[in-house]
C-alpha positions in Angstrom: 14.7 -68.9 -14.5 13.6 -66.6 -17.3 10.9 -65.0 -15.2 12.0 -61.5 -15.9 13.4 -62.2 -19.4 15.1 -59.3 -21.0 13.7 -56.2 -19.3 13.6 -53.1 -21.5 12.6 -49.6 -20.4 9.9 -49.6 -23.1 8.1 -52.7 -21.7 4.7 -51.9 -20.5 5.1 -53.7 -17.2 8.7 -52.9 -16.7 8.3 -51.1 -13.3 5.8 -53.7 -12.1 8.2 -56.6 -12.8 11.2 -55.0 -11.2 9.6 -53.5 -8.1 6.6 -55.8 -7.6 7.3 -56.1 -3.8 7.9 -52.4 -3.2 4.9 -50.4 -2.2 4.7 -46.6 -2.1 4.8 -43.6 -4.4 6.5 -40.8 -2.4 9.0 -38.6 -4.2 11.8 -40.0 -1.9 10.9 -43.6 -2.9 10.8 -42.6 -6.6 14.3 -41.1 -6.3 15.6 -44.3 -4.8 14.0 -46.4 -7.5 15.5 -44.2 -10.2 18.9 -44.9 -8.6 18.1 -48.7 -8.6 17.4 -48.5 -12.3 20.6 -46.6 -12.9 22.9 -48.9 -11.0 21.4 -52.3 -11.9 22.8 -52.7 -15.4 26.4 -51.9 -14.2 29.0 -54.1 -12.5 29.3 -51.7 -9.6 29.2 -52.9 -6.0 26.3 -51.5 -4.1 26.1 -50.9 -0.3 22.5 -50.5 0.9 22.2 -48.9 4.4 19.2 -48.0 6.5 17.2 -48.6 9.6 15.6 -51.9 10.4 12.5 -52.5 8.4 13.1 -49.9 5.7 13.2 -52.3 2.8 16.9 -52.7 2.2 16.5 -56.4 1.1 13.7 -55.4 -1.2 16.0 -52.9 -2.9 18.7 -55.5 -3.2 16.3 -57.9 -4.9 15.1 -55.2 -7.2 18.7 -54.4 -8.3 19.4 -58.1 -8.7 16.2 -58.8 -10.7 16.9 -56.2 -13.4 20.7 -56.7 -13.5 22.5 -58.9 -16.1 22.9 -61.4 -13.2 19.2 -61.8 -12.6 19.3 -65.6 -13.3 22.3 -66.1 -10.9 22.0 -66.6 -7.1 22.1 -63.5 -5.0 24.5 -63.7 -2.0 23.1 -61.8 1.0 24.5 -61.0 4.4 22.9 -59.1 7.3 26.1 -57.6 8.8 24.1 -56.3 11.9 23.2 -59.9 12.8 26.9 -61.0 13.0 29.1 -60.3 16.0 31.8 -57.8 15.0 34.6 -60.2 15.8 33.1 -62.8 13.4 32.2 -60.4 10.6 35.6 -60.4 8.8 35.5 -64.2 8.7 31.9 -64.3 7.5 32.7 -61.9 4.6 36.2 -63.0 3.6 36.5 -66.6 5.0 39.6 -67.9 6.7 42.5 -70.3 6.3 43.0 -73.4 8.4 44.8 -72.4 11.6 44.0 -68.6 11.2 42.6 -68.6 14.8 41.6 -71.0 17.5 38.9 -73.3 16.1 39.7 -72.7 12.4 40.1 -76.4 11.6 39.6 -76.0 7.9 39.6 -73.4 5.1 36.3 -71.6 4.9 35.1 -69.9 1.8 32.6 -67.2 2.6 30.4 -64.5 1.0 32.8 -62.5 -1.1 34.5 -65.5 -2.6 31.1 -67.2 -3.2 29.9 -64.1 -5.1 33.2 -64.0 -7.0 32.9 -67.6 -8.0 29.4 -67.0 -9.3 30.6 -64.0 -11.2 33.4 -65.9 -12.9 31.2 -69.0 -13.5 28.7 -66.8 -15.4 31.4 -65.7 -17.8 29.9 -62.3 -18.0 32.7 -60.6 -16.0 35.9 -62.5 -16.7 38.3 -60.1 -15.0 
């Protein structure tokens, strides 16, 4: 699990390790990668938007890989692939009987991520 170890800005291969799957060197991409470096060490929630095939998941992995949570699971969801009427249940879960067919409590993405955060002990709030 310690593949990335403690990543420090001064490390020679710092950018290679955090962005090893991102290819390109345009000024726009460099600006995005600078934002990735800025947000990754924080506990901020990040929403990544863009057209299909623009590398949103690669950016999410880059943020995760250099964050304090790099050794914890990453919880992903492709909102565009979920029908709008099921999206709320997929993100927040539901209680038994909340709607027709809800035969048991379902814990979904946000609660799974919160449990991982609490389990790590890094963010005890």
